[in-house]
């Protein structure tokens, strides 16, 4: 009986590198989080506010970038390239954690949110325009929590998930830098 690597000479098992493991973990975490956000929006009918939509940008970056870094690590890319990609993942995740904490603070009433989703309506236009807009537009407020679990809103969970992704990417960065 032969092993797979002996039976197929071109097959070489991938050596698991920290950059590969970290970037794949971040990409999968981001993909799972976005899938969850879409589930809440499309299946449960929880419409995201403008701050919720902005918090998705980091995940939309992390999915393809994490996969690219994983492919680069698998292909033996230079260490500086892997470190740069992991650094971008760390910074994007930390920035998103900051945005998540800002949004959670708006929800808890610690500070005011942006006027486009938590302040008063300032431009109502004419009466006929207002009536037609009221029929078609539903304003989702950033300072009203639509769903909580264990005391945390989706913004709070975004903060925790973003910090987890930043920690994973930072581990990958440090471990890759030491190799």
mmCIF file with all atom_site columns, C-alpha atoms in Angstrom:
data_model
loop_
_atom_site.group_PDB
_atom_site.id
_atom_site.type_symbol
_atom_site.label_atom_id
_atom_site.label_alt_id
_atom_site.label_comp_id
_atom_site.label_asym_id
_atom_site.label_entity_id
_atom_site.label_seq_id
_atom_site.pdbx_PDB_ins_code
_atom_site.Cartn_x
_atom_site.Cartn_y
_atom_site.Cartn_z
_atom_site.occupancy
_atom_site.B_iso_or_equiv
_atom_site.pdbx_formal_charge
_atom_site.auth_seq_id
_atom_site.auth_comp_id
_atom_site.auth_asym_id
_atom_site.auth_atom_id
_atom_site.pdbx_PDB_model_num
ATOM 1   C CA . UNK A 1 1   ? 0.000   0.000  0.000  1.00 0.00 ? 1   UNK A CA 1
ATOM 2   C CA . UNK A 1 2   ? 1.363   3.418  -0.898 1.00 0.00 ? 2   UNK A CA 1
ATOM 3   C CA . UNK A 1 3   ? 0.678   6.839  0.534  1.00 0.00 ? 3   UNK A CA 1
ATOM 4   C CA . UNK A 1 4   ? -0.962  9.502  -1.535 1.00 0.00 ? 4   UNK A CA 1
ATOM 5   C CA . UNK A 1 5   ? 2.239   11.528 -1.855 1.00 0.00 ? 5   UNK A CA 1
ATOM 6   C CA . UNK A 1 6   ? 4.094   8.459  -3.152 1.00 0.00 ? 6   UNK A CA 1
ATOM 7   C CA . UNK A 1 7   ? 1.302   7.505  -5.529 1.00 0.00 ? 7   UNK A CA 1
ATOM 8   C CA . UNK A 1 8   ? 1.088   11.010 -7.021 1.00 0.00 ? 8   UNK A CA 1
ATOM 9   C CA . UNK A 1 9   ? 4.610   12.444 -7.317 1.00 0.00 ? 9   UNK A CA 1
ATOM 10  C CA . UNK A 1 10  ? 3.384   16.017 -7.980 1.00 0.00 ? 10  UNK A CA 1
ATOM 11  C CA . UNK A 1 11  ? 1.301   16.019 -4.790 1.00 0.00 ? 11  UNK A CA 1
ATOM 12  C CA . UNK A 1 12  ? 3.034   17.735 -1.875 1.00 0.00 ? 12  UNK A CA 1
ATOM 13  C CA . UNK A 1 13  ? 1.130   18.310 1.355  1.00 0.00 ? 13  UNK A CA 1
ATOM 14  C CA . UNK A 1 14  ? 1.058   21.988 2.239  1.00 0.00 ? 14  UNK A CA 1
ATOM 15  C CA . UNK A 1 15  ? 3.159   23.015 5.162  1.00 0.00 ? 15  UNK A CA 1
ATOM 16  C CA . UNK A 1 16  ? 0.870   24.969 7.416  1.00 0.00 ? 16  UNK A CA 1
ATOM 17  C CA . UNK A 1 17  ? 2.327   28.401 7.879  1.00 0.00 ? 17  UNK A CA 1
ATOM 18  C CA . UNK A 1 18  ? 1.012   30.968 10.351 1.00 0.00 ? 18  UNK A CA 1
ATOM 19  C CA . UNK A 1 19  ? 0.185   33.353 7.499  1.00 0.00 ? 19  UNK A CA 1
ATOM 20  C CA . UNK A 1 20  ? -1.855  30.654 5.755  1.00 0.00 ? 20  UNK A CA 1
ATOM 21  C CA . UNK A 1 21  ? -3.709  29.613 8.924  1.00 0.00 ? 21  UNK A CA 1
ATOM 22  C CA . UNK A 1 22  ? -4.385  33.169 10.100 1.00 0.00 ? 22  UNK A CA 1
ATOM 23  C CA . UNK A 1 23  ? -5.520  34.507 6.737  1.00 0.00 ? 23  UNK A CA 1
ATOM 24  C CA . UNK A 1 24  ? -7.841  31.542 6.157  1.00 0.00 ? 24  UNK A CA 1
ATOM 25  C CA . UNK A 1 25  ? -9.288  31.894 9.659  1.00 0.00 ? 25  UNK A CA 1
ATOM 26  C CA . UNK A 1 26  ? -9.926  35.606 9.118  1.00 0.00 ? 26  UNK A CA 1
ATOM 27  C CA . UNK A 1 27  ? -11.478 35.042 5.688  1.00 0.00 ? 27  UNK A CA 1
ATOM 28  C CA . UNK A 1 28  ? -13.761 32.284 6.993  1.00 0.00 ? 28  UNK A CA 1
ATOM 29  C CA . UNK A 1 29  ? -14.756 34.339 10.043 1.00 0.00 ? 29  UNK A CA 1
ATOM 30  C CA . UNK A 1 30  ? -15.551 37.321 7.818  1.00 0.00 ? 30  UNK A CA 1
ATOM 31  C CA . UNK A 1 31  ? -17.541 35.162 5.401  1.00 0.00 ? 31  UNK A CA 1
ATOM 32  C CA . UNK A 1 32  ? -19.532 33.632 8.251  1.00 0.00 ? 32  UNK A CA 1
ATOM 33  C CA . UNK A 1 33  ? -20.222 37.056 9.718  1.00 0.00 ? 33  UNK A CA 1
ATOM 34  C CA . UNK A 1 34  ? -21.424 38.487 6.407  1.00 0.00 ? 34  UNK A CA 1
ATOM 35  C CA . UNK A 1 35  ? -23.579 35.404 5.844  1.00 0.00 ? 35  UNK A CA 1
ATOM 36  C CA . UNK A 1 36  ? -25.091 35.985 9.282  1.00 0.00 ? 36  UNK A CA 1
ATOM 37  C CA . UNK A 1 37  ? -25.706 39.662 8.514  1.00 0.00 ? 37  UNK A CA 1
ATOM 38  C CA . UNK A 1 38  ? -27.452 38.776 5.268  1.00 0.00 ? 38  UNK A CA 1
ATOM 39  C CA . UNK A 1 39  ? -29.510 36.146 7.100  1.00 0.00 ? 39  UNK A CA 1
ATOM 40  C CA . UNK A 1 40  ? -30.671 38.751 9.623  1.00 0.00 ? 40  UNK A CA 1
ATOM 41  C CA . UNK A 1 41  ? -31.477 41.158 6.806  1.00 0.00 ? 41  UNK A CA 1
ATOM 42  C CA . UNK A 1 42  ? -33.002 38.897 4.159  1.00 0.00 ? 42  UNK A CA 1
ATOM 43  C CA . UNK A 1 43  ? -34.612 36.134 6.231  1.00 0.00 ? 43  UNK A CA 1
ATOM 44  C CA . UNK A 1 44  ? -35.454 37.766 9.544  1.00 0.00 ? 44  UNK A CA 1
ATOM 45  C CA . UNK A 1 45  ? -36.248 41.173 8.036  1.00 0.00 ? 45  UNK A CA 1
ATOM 46  C CA . UNK A 1 46  ? -33.918 43.179 10.288 1.00 0.00 ? 46  UNK A CA 1
ATOM 47  C CA . UNK A 1 47  ? -33.041 46.095 8.034  1.00 0.00 ? 47  UNK A CA 1
ATOM 48  C CA . UNK A 1 48  ? -29.523 47.465 8.612  1.00 0.00 ? 48  UNK A CA 1
ATOM 49  C CA . UNK A 1 49  ? -28.983 51.125 9.432  1.00 0.00 ? 49  UNK A CA 1
ATOM 50  C CA . UNK A 1 50  ? -26.303 53.178 7.640  1.00 0.00 ? 50  UNK A CA 1
ATOM 51  C CA . UNK A 1 51  ? -23.716 52.426 10.363 1.00 0.00 ? 51  UNK A CA 1
ATOM 52  C CA . UNK A 1 52  ? -24.478 48.700 10.093 1.00 0.00 ? 52  UNK A CA 1
ATOM 53  C CA . UNK A 1 53  ? -23.828 48.822 6.356  1.00 0.00 ? 53  UNK A CA 1
ATOM 54  C CA . UNK A 1 54  ? -20.530 50.685 6.891  1.00 0.00 ? 54  UNK A CA 1
ATOM 55  C CA . UNK A 1 55  ? -19.400 48.004 9.325  1.00 0.00 ? 55  UNK A CA 1
ATOM 56  C CA . UNK A 1 56  ? -19.700 45.420 6.561  1.00 0.00 ? 56  UNK A CA 1
ATOM 57  C CA . UNK A 1 57  ? -16.975 47.070 4.461  1.00 0.00 ? 57  UNK A CA 1
ATOM 58  C CA . UNK A 1 58  ? -14.154 45.554 6.537  1.00 0.00 ? 58  UNK A CA 1
ATOM 59  C CA . UNK A 1 59  ? -15.625 42.094 6.027  1.00 0.00 ? 59  UNK A CA 1
ATOM 60  C CA . UNK A 1 60  ? -15.941 42.682 2.283  1.00 0.00 ? 60  UNK A CA 1
ATOM 61  C CA . UNK A 1 61  ? -12.220 43.522 2.320  1.00 0.00 ? 61  UNK A CA 1
ATOM 62  C CA . UNK A 1 62  ? -11.188 40.678 4.639  1.00 0.00 ? 62  UNK A CA 1
ATOM 63  C CA . UNK A 1 63  ? -12.765 37.870 2.607  1.00 0.00 ? 63  UNK A CA 1
ATOM 64  C CA . UNK A 1 64  ? -10.882 38.318 -0.685 1.00 0.00 ? 64  UNK A CA 1
ATOM 65  C CA . UNK A 1 65  ? -7.715  39.679 0.963  1.00 0.00 ? 65  UNK A CA 1
ATOM 66  C CA . UNK A 1 66  ? -7.590  36.766 3.405  1.00 0.00 ? 66  UNK A CA 1
ATOM 67  C CA . UNK A 1 67  ? -7.998  34.309 0.548  1.00 0.00 ? 67  UNK A CA 1
ATOM 68  C CA . UNK A 1 68  ? -5.300  36.066 -1.511 1.00 0.00 ? 68  UNK A CA 1
ATOM 69  C CA . UNK A 1 69  ? -2.888  35.971 1.418  1.00 0.00 ? 69  UNK A CA 1
ATOM 70  C CA . UNK A 1 70  ? -3.654  32.281 1.922  1.00 0.00 ? 70  UNK A CA 1
ATOM 71  C CA . UNK A 1 71  ? -2.932  31.575 -1.738 1.00 0.00 ? 71  UNK A CA 1
ATOM 72  C CA . UNK A 1 72  ? 0.243   33.629 -1.551 1.00 0.00 ? 72  UNK A CA 1
ATOM 73  C CA . UNK A 1 73  ? 1.374   31.803 1.593  1.00 0.00 ? 73  UNK A CA 1
ATOM 74  C CA . UNK A 1 74  ? 0.589   28.459 -0.019 1.00 0.00 ? 74  UNK A CA 1
ATOM 75  C CA . UNK A 1 75  ? 2.588   29.463 -3.073 1.00 0.00 ? 75  UNK A CA 1
ATOM 76  C CA . UNK A 1 76  ? 5.635   30.513 -1.065 1.00 0.00 ? 76  UNK A CA 1
ATOM 77  C CA . UNK A 1 77  ? 5.294   34.285 -1.516 1.00 0.00 ? 77  UNK A CA 1
ATOM 78  C CA . UNK A 1 78  ? 7.925   36.543 0.036  1.00 0.00 ? 78  UNK A CA 1
ATOM 79  C CA . UNK A 1 79  ? 7.518   37.209 3.737  1.00 0.00 ? 79  UNK A CA 1
ATOM 80  C CA . UNK A 1 80  ? 7.203   41.035 3.343  1.00 0.00 ? 80  UNK A CA 1
ATOM 81  C CA . UNK A 1 81  ? 4.190   40.535 1.066  1.00 0.00 ? 81  UNK A CA 1
ATOM 82  C CA . UNK A 1 82  ? 2.510   38.223 3.584  1.00 0.00 ? 82  UNK A CA 1
ATOM 83  C CA . UNK A 1 83  ? 3.273   40.631 6.425  1.00 0.00 ? 83  UNK A CA 1
ATOM 84  C CA . UNK A 1 84  ? 1.815   43.552 4.491  1.00 0.00 ? 84  UNK A CA 1
ATOM 85  C CA . UNK A 1 85  ? -1.402  41.654 3.810  1.00 0.00 ? 85  UNK A CA 1
ATOM 86  C CA . UNK A 1 86  ? -1.728  40.540 7.426  1.00 0.00 ? 86  UNK A CA 1
ATOM 87  C CA . UNK A 1 87  ? -1.059  44.093 8.611  1.00 0.00 ? 87  UNK A CA 1
ATOM 88  C CA . UNK A 1 88  ? -3.888  45.355 6.409  1.00 0.00 ? 88  UNK A CA 1
ATOM 89  C CA . UNK A 1 89  ? -6.181  42.712 7.919  1.00 0.00 ? 89  UNK A CA 1
ATOM 90  C CA . UNK A 1 90  ? -5.192  43.797 11.437 1.00 0.00 ? 90  UNK A CA 1
ATOM 91  C CA . UNK A 1 91  ? -5.781  47.480 10.685 1.00 0.00 ? 91  UNK A CA 1
ATOM 92  C CA . UNK A 1 92  ? -9.091  46.900 8.890  1.00 0.00 ? 92  UNK A CA 1
ATOM 93  C CA . UNK A 1 93  ? -10.349 44.718 11.732 1.00 0.00 ? 93  UNK A CA 1
ATOM 94  C CA . UNK A 1 94  ? -9.279  47.208 14.402 1.00 0.00 ? 94  UNK A CA 1
ATOM 95  C CA . UNK A 1 95  ? -10.880 50.052 12.450 1.00 0.00 ? 95  UNK A CA 1
ATOM 96  C CA . UNK A 1 96  ? -14.079 48.040 12.217 1.00 0.00 ? 96  UNK A CA 1
ATOM 97  C CA . UNK A 1 97  ? -13.928 47.314 15.949 1.00 0.00 ? 97  UNK A CA 1
ATOM 98  C CA . UNK A 1 98  ? -13.716 51.067 16.509 1.00 0.00 ? 98  UNK A CA 1
ATOM 99  C CA . UNK A 1 99  ? -16.741 51.633 14.287 1.00 0.00 ? 99  UNK A CA 1
ATOM 100 C CA . UNK A 1 100 ? -18.620 48.854 16.099 1.00 0.00 ? 100 UNK A CA 1
ATOM 101 C CA . UNK A 1 101 ? -17.853 50.374 19.501 1.00 0.00 ? 101 UNK A CA 1
ATOM 102 C CA . UNK A 1 102 ? -18.959 53.800 18.229 1.00 0.00 ? 102 UNK A CA 1
ATOM 103 C CA . UNK A 1 103 ? -22.228 52.296 16.963 1.00 0.00 ? 103 UNK A CA 1
ATOM 104 C CA . UNK A 1 104 ? -22.800 50.401 20.232 1.00 0.00 ? 104 UNK A CA 1
ATOM 105 C CA . UNK A 1 105 ? -22.201 53.652 22.117 1.00 0.00 ? 105 UNK A CA 1
ATOM 106 C CA . UNK A 1 106 ? -24.807 55.383 19.954 1.00 0.00 ? 106 UNK A CA 1
ATOM 107 C CA . UNK A 1 107 ? -27.257 52.566 20.711 1.00 0.00 ? 107 UNK A CA 1
ATOM 108 C CA . UNK A 1 108 ? -26.609 52.815 24.457 1.00 0.00 ? 108 UNK A CA 1
ATOM 109 C CA . UNK A 1 109 ? -26.986 56.616 24.317 1.00 0.00 ? 109 UNK A CA 1
ATOM 110 C CA . UNK A 1 110 ? -23.389 57.345 25.357 1.00 0.00 ? 110 UNK A CA 1
ATOM 111 C CA . UNK A 1 111 ? -23.020 59.811 22.487 1.00 0.00 ? 111 UNK A CA 1
ATOM 112 C CA . UNK A 1 112 ? -24.974 61.048 19.513 1.00 0.00 ? 112 UNK A CA 1
ATOM 113 C CA . UNK A 1 113 ? -24.787 59.244 16.214 1.00 0.00 ? 113 UNK A CA 1
ATOM 114 C CA . UNK A 1 114 ? -24.660 60.656 12.710 1.00 0.00 ? 114 UNK A CA 1
ATOM 115 C CA . UNK A 1 115 ? -27.609 62.862 11.847 1.00 0.00 ? 115 UNK A CA 1
ATOM 116 C CA . UNK A 1 116 ? -28.530 60.804 8.775  1.00 0.00 ? 116 UNK A CA 1
ATOM 117 C CA . UNK A 1 117 ? -29.638 57.897 10.958 1.00 0.00 ? 117 UNK A CA 1
ATOM 118 C CA . UNK A 1 118 ? -30.147 59.154 14.497 1.00 0.00 ? 118 UNK A CA 1
ATOM 119 C CA . UNK A 1 119 ? -30.824 62.862 14.334 1.00 0.00 ? 119 UNK A CA 1
ATOM 120 C CA . UNK A 1 120 ? -33.855 64.877 13.332 1.00 0.00 ? 120 UNK A CA 1
ATOM 121 C CA . UNK A 1 121 ? -34.965 65.086 9.734  1.00 0.00 ? 121 UNK A CA 1
ATOM 122 C CA . UNK A 1 122 ? -33.771 68.496 8.532  1.00 0.00 ? 122 UNK A CA 1
ATOM 123 C CA . UNK A 1 123 ? -34.925 68.702 4.905  1.00 0.00 ? 123 UNK A CA 1
ATOM 124 C CA . UNK A 1 124 ? -38.548 67.755 4.449  1.00 0.00 ? 124 UNK A CA 1
ATOM 125 C CA . UNK A 1 125 ? -39.068 69.428 1.055  1.00 0.00 ? 125 UNK A CA 1
ATOM 126 C CA . UNK A 1 126 ? -42.541 70.332 -0.147 1.00 0.00 ? 126 UNK A CA 1
ATOM 127 C CA . UNK A 1 127 ? -45.681 68.707 1.233  1.00 0.00 ? 127 UNK A CA 1
ATOM 128 C CA . UNK A 1 128 ? -46.310 66.623 -1.888 1.00 0.00 ? 128 UNK A CA 1
ATOM 129 C CA . UNK A 1 129 ? -42.699 65.419 -1.966 1.00 0.00 ? 129 UNK A CA 1
ATOM 130 C CA . UNK A 1 130 ? -42.876 64.576 1.725  1.00 0.00 ? 130 UNK A CA 1
ATOM 131 C CA . UNK A 1 131 ? -46.020 62.477 1.323  1.00 0.00 ? 131 UNK A CA 1
ATOM 132 C CA . UNK A 1 132 ? -44.591 60.539 -1.616 1.00 0.00 ? 132 UNK A CA 1
ATOM 133 C CA . UNK A 1 133 ? -41.293 59.943 0.215  1.00 0.00 ? 133 UNK A CA 1
ATOM 134 C CA . UNK A 1 134 ? -43.052 58.775 3.372  1.00 0.00 ? 134 UNK A CA 1
ATOM 135 C CA . UNK A 1 135 ? -44.755 56.051 1.339  1.00 0.00 ? 135 UNK A CA 1
ATOM 136 C CA . UNK A 1 136 ? -41.504 54.713 -0.115 1.00 0.00 ? 136 UNK A CA 1
ATOM 137 C CA . UNK A 1 137 ? -38.755 55.365 2.449  1.00 0.00 ? 137 UNK A CA 1
ATOM 138 C CA . UNK A 1 138 ? -38.284 53.661 5.790  1.00 0.00 ? 138 UNK A CA 1
ATOM 139 C CA . UNK A 1 139 ? -35.597 55.294 7.888  1.00 0.00 ? 139 UNK A CA 1
ATOM 140 C CA . UNK A 1 140 ? -33.699 52.820 10.022 1.00 0.00 ? 140 UNK A CA 1
ATOM 141 C CA . UNK A 1 141 ? -32.294 54.619 13.031 1.00 0.00 ? 141 UNK A CA 1
ATOM 142 C CA . UNK A 1 142 ? -28.777 53.888 14.239 1.00 0.00 ? 142 UNK A CA 1
ATOM 143 C CA . UNK A 1 143 ? -29.677 54.608 17.850 1.00 0.00 ? 143 UNK A CA 1
ATOM 144 C CA . UNK A 1 144 ? -32.473 52.044 18.074 1.00 0.00 ? 144 UNK A CA 1
ATOM 145 C CA . UNK A 1 145 ? -31.489 48.434 18.669 1.00 0.00 ? 145 UNK A CA 1
ATOM 146 C CA . UNK A 1 146 ? -33.495 46.036 16.534 1.00 0.00 ? 146 UNK A CA 1
ATOM 147 C CA . UNK A 1 147 ? -32.153 42.821 18.085 1.00 0.00 ? 147 UNK A CA 1
ATOM 148 C CA . UNK A 1 148 ? -30.225 41.841 21.207 1.00 0.00 ? 148 UNK A CA 1
ATOM 149 C CA . UNK A 1 149 ? -28.886 38.542 22.463 1.00 0.00 ? 149 UNK A CA 1
ATOM 150 C CA . UNK A 1 150 ? -27.298 38.205 25.910 1.00 0.00 ? 150 UNK A CA 1
ATOM 151 C CA . UNK A 1 151 ? -27.476 41.986 26.237 1.00 0.00 ? 151 UNK A CA 1
ATOM 152 C CA . UNK A 1 152 ? -25.452 42.701 23.094 1.00 0.00 ? 152 UNK A CA 1
ATOM 153 C CA . UNK A 1 153 ? -26.731 44.184 19.860 1.00 0.00 ? 153 UNK A CA 1
ATOM 154 C CA . UNK A 1 154 ? -25.395 43.278 16.443 1.00 0.00 ? 154 UNK A CA 1
ATOM 155 C CA . UNK A 1 155 ? -23.011 46.260 16.728 1.00 0.00 ? 155 UNK A CA 1
ATOM 156 C CA . UNK A 1 156 ? -21.651 44.757 19.954 1.00 0.00 ? 156 UNK A CA 1
ATOM 157 C CA . UNK A 1 157 ? -21.149 41.400 18.282 1.00 0.00 ? 157 UNK A CA 1
ATOM 158 C CA . UNK A 1 158 ? -19.440 43.158 15.378 1.00 0.00 ? 158 UNK A CA 1
ATOM 159 C CA . UNK A 1 159 ? -17.020 44.689 17.887 1.00 0.00 ? 159 UNK A CA 1
ATOM 160 C CA . UNK A 1 160 ? -16.194 41.285 19.384 1.00 0.00 ? 160 UNK A CA 1
ATOM 161 C CA . UNK A 1 161 ? -15.851 39.538 16.017 1.00 0.00 ? 161 UNK A CA 1
ATOM 162 C CA . UNK A 1 162 ? -13.653 42.340 14.664 1.00 0.00 ? 162 UNK A CA 1
ATOM 163 C CA . UNK A 1 163 ? -11.383 42.130 17.725 1.00 0.00 ? 163 UNK A CA 1
ATOM 164 C CA . UNK A 1 164 ? -11.148 38.355 17.245 1.00 0.00 ? 164 UNK A CA 1
ATOM 165 C CA . UNK A 1 165 ? -10.208 38.804 13.580 1.00 0.00 ? 165 UNK A CA 1
ATOM 166 C CA . UNK A 1 166 ? -7.616  41.436 14.520 1.00 0.00 ? 166 UNK A CA 1
ATOM 167 C CA . UNK A 1 167 ? -6.112  39.104 17.130 1.00 0.00 ? 167 UNK A CA 1
ATOM 168 C CA . UNK A 1 168 ? -5.922  36.206 14.663 1.00 0.00 ? 168 UNK A CA 1
ATOM 169 C CA . UNK A 1 169 ? -4.320  38.380 11.977 1.00 0.00 ? 169 UNK A CA 1
ATOM 170 C CA . UNK A 1 170 ? -1.908  39.870 14.546 1.00 0.00 ? 170 UNK A CA 1
ATOM 171 C CA . UNK A 1 171 ? -0.910  36.377 15.659 1.00 0.00 ? 171 UNK A CA 1
ATOM 172 C CA . UNK A 1 172 ? -0.286  35.456 12.022 1.00 0.00 ? 172 UNK A CA 1
ATOM 173 C CA . UNK A 1 173 ? 1.766   38.612 11.532 1.00 0.00 ? 173 UNK A CA 1
ATOM 174 C CA . UNK A 1 174 ? 3.943   38.046 14.625 1.00 0.00 ? 174 UNK A CA 1
ATOM 175 C CA . UNK A 1 175 ? 4.420   34.328 13.948 1.00 0.00 ? 175 UNK A CA 1
ATOM 176 C CA . UNK A 1 176 ? 5.286   34.981 10.295 1.00 0.00 ? 176 UNK A CA 1
ATOM 177 C CA . UNK A 1 177 ? 7.724   37.742 11.234 1.00 0.00 ? 177 UNK A CA 1
ATOM 178 C CA . UNK A 1 178 ? 9.540   35.357 13.618 1.00 0.00 ? 178 UNK A CA 1
ATOM 179 C CA . UNK A 1 179 ? 10.025  32.639 10.966 1.00 0.00 ? 179 UNK A CA 1
#
